[in-house]
CSV table of C-alpha atoms in Angstrom, one decimal:
chain,number,residue,atom,x,y,z
A,1,ASN,CA,71.5,147.0,163.6
A,2,ALA,CA,71.1,150.0,161.1
A,3,GLY,CA,74.4,151.0,160.2
A,4,VAL,CA,74.4,154.6,159.3
A,5,THR,CA,71.0,156.0,158.6
A,6,GLN,CA,70.5,159.8,157.1
A,7,THR,CA,67.6,161.8,157.5
A,8,PRO,CA,66.3,163.1,155.3
A,9,LYS,CA,66.6,161.5,152.1
A,10,PHE,CA,65.3,164.2,149.8
A,11,ARG,CA,64.8,168.2,150.1
A,12,VAL,CA,64.4,171.1,147.8
A,13,LEU,CA,65.3,174.4,149.6
A,14,LYS,CA,64.8,178.0,148.3
A,15,THR,CA,67.8,180.0,148.1
A,16,GLY,CA,68.5,181.5,151.5
A,17,GLN,CA,66.6,178.8,153.9
A,18,SER,CA,68.3,176.9,156.6
A,19,MET,CA,67.9,172.9,157.3
A,20,THR,CA,70.2,170.6,159.2
A,21,LEU,CA,71.0,167.2,157.7
A,22,LEU,CA,71.0,164.1,160.8
A,23,CYS,CA,73.4,161.2,160.5
A,24,ALA,CA,73.0,158.5,162.7
A,25,GLN,CA,75.4,155.4,163.3
A,26,ASP,CA,74.6,152.5,165.9
A,27,MET,CA,78.3,150.9,165.4
A,28,ASN,CA,79.6,152.9,168.2
A,29,HIS,CA,82.2,154.2,165.9
A,30,GLU,CA,84.5,157.2,167.2
A,31,TYR,CA,85.0,159.1,163.6
A,32,MET,CA,82.3,160.7,161.5
A,33,TYR,CA,82.3,162.7,158.4
A,34,TRP,CA,80.2,164.6,155.8
A,35,TYR,CA,80.9,164.6,152.4
A,36,ARG,CA,79.3,166.0,149.1
A,37,GLN,CA,79.4,164.2,145.7
A,38,ASP,CA,79.0,165.9,142.5
A,39,PRO,CA,79.3,164.8,139.3
A,40,GLY,CA,82.8,163.9,138.0
A,41,MET,CA,84.1,165.0,141.4
A,42,GLY,CA,84.1,162.0,143.6
A,43,LEU,CA,83.6,163.1,147.3
A,44,ARG,CA,84.7,165.7,148.8
A,45,LEU,CA,85.3,166.0,152.5
A,46,ILE,CA,82.9,169.0,154.3
A,47,HIS,CA,83.5,168.6,158.0
A,48,TYR,CA,84.7,165.5,160.1
A,49,SER,CA,84.7,164.6,163.8
A,50,VAL,CA,87.2,162.7,165.6
A,51,GLY,CA,84.7,161.9,168.9
A,52,GLU,CA,82.0,163.1,170.9
A,53,GLY,CA,82.2,167.0,171.3
A,54,THR,CA,84.8,167.5,168.3
A,55,THR,CA,84.6,168.6,165.0
A,56,ALA,CA,87.1,169.7,162.2
A,57,LYS,CA,87.1,171.6,158.9
A,58,GLY,CA,87.5,169.4,155.7
A,59,GLU,CA,88.2,170.3,152.0
A,60,VAL,CA,85.2,172.4,151.2
A,61,PRO,CA,83.9,173.6,154.7
A,62,ASP,CA,82.3,176.8,153.6
A,63,GLY,CA,78.3,177.5,153.9
A,64,TYR,CA,78.0,174.7,156.6
A,65,ASN,CA,78.5,173.8,160.2
A,66,VAL,CA,78.6,170.6,162.4
A,67,SER,CA,77.7,169.7,165.6
A,68,ARG,CA,78.8,166.4,167.1
A,69,LEU,CA,77.0,166.5,170.7
A,70,LYS,CA,76.6,162.9,171.2
A,71,LYS,CA,78.8,160.2,170.0
A,72,GLN,CA,76.2,158.8,167.4
A,73,ASN,CA,74.9,161.6,165.7
A,74,PHE,CA,76.7,164.1,163.4
A,75,LEU,CA,74.5,166.7,162.2
A,76,LEU,CA,75.2,169.2,159.1
A,77,GLY,CA,73.9,172.6,159.0
A,78,LEU,CA,73.1,174.8,156.1
A,79,GLU,CA,72.4,178.5,157.5
A,80,SER,CA,71.7,180.3,154.3
A,81,ALA,CA,71.6,177.6,151.4
A,82,ALA,CA,72.9,178.7,148.1
A,83,PRO,CA,72.6,177.2,144.6
A,84,SER,CA,76.2,176.0,144.6
A,85,GLN,CA,75.3,173.6,147.7
A,86,THR,CA,72.9,171.8,145.4
A,87,SER,CA,74.4,168.1,145.5
A,88,VAL,CA,74.3,164.5,146.9
A,89,TYR,CA,75.5,164.7,150.9
A,90,PHE,CA,77.1,161.5,152.3
A,91,CYS,CA,77.5,160.7,156.2
A,92,ALA,CA,80.4,158.1,156.9
A,93,SER,CA,81.6,156.6,160.0
A,94,THR,CA,84.8,154.5,161.1
A,95,THR,CA,86.6,153.0,163.8
A,96,ALA,CA,89.7,152.0,162.1
A,97,GLY,CA,89.9,152.4,158.2
A,98,GLU,CA,86.8,151.0,156.4
A,99,GLN,CA,83.9,153.5,156.0
A,100,PHE,CA,80.4,153.1,156.6
A,101,PHE,CA,78.2,155.4,154.5
A,102,GLY,CA,74.6,156.1,155.0
A,103,PRO,CA,72.2,156.1,152.0
A,104,GLY,CA,72.7,160.0,150.8
A,105,THR,CA,70.5,162.8,151.1
A,106,ARG,CA,69.8,164.7,147.5
A,107,LEU,CA,69.7,168.4,148.4
A,108,THR,CA,68.3,171.1,145.7
A,109,VAL,CA,68.8,174.9,146.3
A,110,LEU,CA,66.6,176.7,143.8
B,1,THR,CA,92.4,170.3,142.7
B,2,GLN,CA,92.0,166.6,143.3
B,3,LEU,CA,94.4,164.8,145.3
B,4,LEU,CA,93.8,161.9,143.4
B,5,GLU,CA,93.2,161.3,139.6
B,6,GLN,CA,91.6,158.4,138.6
B,7,SER,CA,91.6,156.9,134.8
B,8,PRO,CA,89.7,156.6,132.6
B,9,GLN,CA,86.4,158.7,133.7
B,10,PHE,CA,84.3,156.7,131.9
B,11,LEU,CA,84.8,152.8,130.5
B,12,SER,CA,82.1,151.1,128.5
B,13,ILE,CA,83.1,147.3,127.6
B,14,GLN,CA,81.4,144.0,126.6
B,15,GLU,CA,81.1,141.4,129.2
B,16,GLY,CA,84.1,139.0,129.1
B,17,GLU,CA,86.6,141.6,128.6
B,18,ASN,CA,89.1,142.8,131.1
B,19,LEU,CA,90.2,146.5,132.3
B,20,THR,CA,92.1,148.2,134.7
B,21,VAL,CA,91.1,151.1,136.6
B,22,TYR,CA,94.4,153.5,137.6
B,23,CYS,CA,94.5,155.8,140.7
B,24,ASN,CA,97.2,157.8,140.9
B,25,SER,CA,98.6,160.9,143.6
B,26,SER,CA,101.9,162.9,144.1
B,27,SER,CA,101.1,162.3,147.8
B,28,VAL,CA,101.9,159.4,149.8
B,29,PHE,CA,98.9,157.9,151.7
B,30,SER,CA,99.1,155.0,154.9
B,31,SER,CA,96.5,153.2,153.3
B,32,LEU,CA,94.3,153.6,150.2
B,33,GLN,CA,90.8,151.9,149.5
B,34,TRP,CA,88.8,151.1,146.9
B,35,TYR,CA,85.2,151.4,147.1
B,36,ARG,CA,81.8,150.7,144.4
B,37,GLN,CA,79.0,152.6,144.4
B,38,GLU,CA,76.1,152.0,143.0
B,39,PRO,CA,73.1,154.5,141.6
B,40,GLY,CA,71.1,156.2,144.5
B,41,GLU,CA,73.5,154.4,147.3
B,42,GLY,CA,76.1,155.4,149.3
B,43,PRO,CA,80.0,153.6,148.3
B,44,VAL,CA,80.6,150.1,149.8
B,45,LEU,CA,84.4,149.5,150.6
B,46,LEU,CA,85.9,146.5,148.4
B,47,VAL,CA,89.6,146.3,149.6
B,48,THR,CA,91.9,148.4,152.1
B,49,VAL,CA,95.9,147.9,151.2
B,50,VAL,CA,98.4,149.2,153.2
B,51,THR,CA,101.8,147.9,152.3
B,52,GLY,CA,103.9,149.2,149.5
B,53,GLY,CA,103.5,146.6,146.2
B,54,GLU,CA,100.9,144.6,148.1
B,55,VAL,CA,98.6,143.1,145.7
B,56,LYS,CA,95.1,141.8,147.0
B,57,LYS,CA,92.3,139.8,144.9
B,58,LEU,CA,88.5,139.6,145.3
B,59,LYS,CA,87.3,137.2,143.3
B,60,ARG,CA,88.1,138.6,139.4
B,61,LEU,CA,89.2,141.7,141.2
B,62,THR,CA,92.8,142.4,141.5
B,63,PHE,CA,94.1,145.3,143.7
B,64,GLN,CA,97.4,146.8,143.6
B,65,PHE,CA,99.1,149.5,145.9
B,66,GLY,CA,102.3,151.5,144.3
B,67,ASP,CA,105.9,150.6,145.9
B,68,ALA,CA,105.8,154.1,146.9
B,69,ARG,CA,102.2,154.1,147.9
B,70,LYS,CA,101.3,157.1,145.7
B,71,ASP,CA,99.5,155.1,143.2
B,72,SER,CA,96.8,151.9,143.1
B,73,SER,CA,95.3,150.1,140.2
B,74,LEU,CA,92.2,147.5,139.9
B,75,HIS,CA,91.9,145.1,137.1
B,76,ILE,CA,88.9,143.3,136.7
B,77,THR,CA,89.3,139.9,134.8
B,78,ALA,CA,86.4,138.8,132.6
B,79,ALA,CA,84.1,141.5,133.5
B,80,GLN,CA,79.9,141.2,133.9
B,81,PRO,CA,77.2,143.4,133.8
B,82,GLY,CA,77.4,143.0,137.7
B,83,ASP,CA,80.7,145.0,137.9
B,84,THR,CA,78.7,148.0,136.5
B,85,GLY,CA,79.1,150.8,138.7
B,86,LEU,CA,81.1,153.8,140.1
B,87,TYR,CA,84.2,152.6,141.3
B,88,LEU,CA,86.3,155.4,143.7
B,89,CYS,CA,89.9,154.7,145.2
B,90,ALA,CA,90.2,156.9,148.6
B,91,GLY,CA,93.6,157.6,150.2
B,92,GLN,CA,93.9,157.5,154.1
B,93,GLY,CA,95.5,160.8,155.5
B,94,GLY,CA,96.7,162.5,158.8
B,95,PHE,CA,93.6,162.0,161.4
B,96,ASN,CA,92.0,159.3,159.6
B,97,LYS,CA,90.7,161.8,157.0
B,98,PHE,CA,90.2,160.3,153.5
B,99,TYR,CA,90.7,161.8,150.2
B,100,PHE,CA,88.6,160.2,147.4
B,101,GLY,CA,89.2,160.1,143.7
B,102,SER,CA,86.8,161.8,140.9
B,103,GLY,CA,85.9,158.0,140.3
B,104,THR,CA,85.7,155.5,137.1
B,105,LYS,CA,82.0,154.9,135.7
B,106,LEU,CA,82.3,151.4,134.5
B,107,ASN,CA,79.5,150.1,132.5
B,108,VAL,CA,79.5,146.1,131.4
B,109,LYS,CA,77.2,145.4,128.5
B,110,PRO,CA,76.0,142.1,128.2
């Protein structure tokens, strides 16, 4: 039982490059979330999903896209990375309140 | 603009001292959660409070939810170095969305 896993753990991109962050959970949770964490800002919701095949925008969705083709996976895509997207990205899942977080992906965009 | 304001942002105290962290909002939440995050890891849930006026205790930690379900506090008695970390509050809104405060970074010196 791995909980919530994220890949990769670290990544450095150049401005304009694209990448996909993968989140996987093995707890059969319906809800999944992508957050970004910046110094002094807590966690801000990027996109979330209330079930397989559904996605919705959070507080800061611009520049990101997501997909939830399988219940256990939630993918976050950056089509054209910008330095403002340098951050630590956390995925979380829940079924009834308590969110379980992954270990995070540290992304630097040069 | 943060929906939830936490104070103080930073707190550095000696082992054995007491402290209180506040989480305030103008919005009403169905529940409020407190998380603790250590460097390089995702947040871990400490407690969820649901009812206005509710008080929950977890060993030396006491959590309170305001009567109007807009604010909360976390009180730590006789802080220990192991309490060091980033404390985050999160309010639960509609569609199981969560709004995080900016966090309180606590350092307990031995």
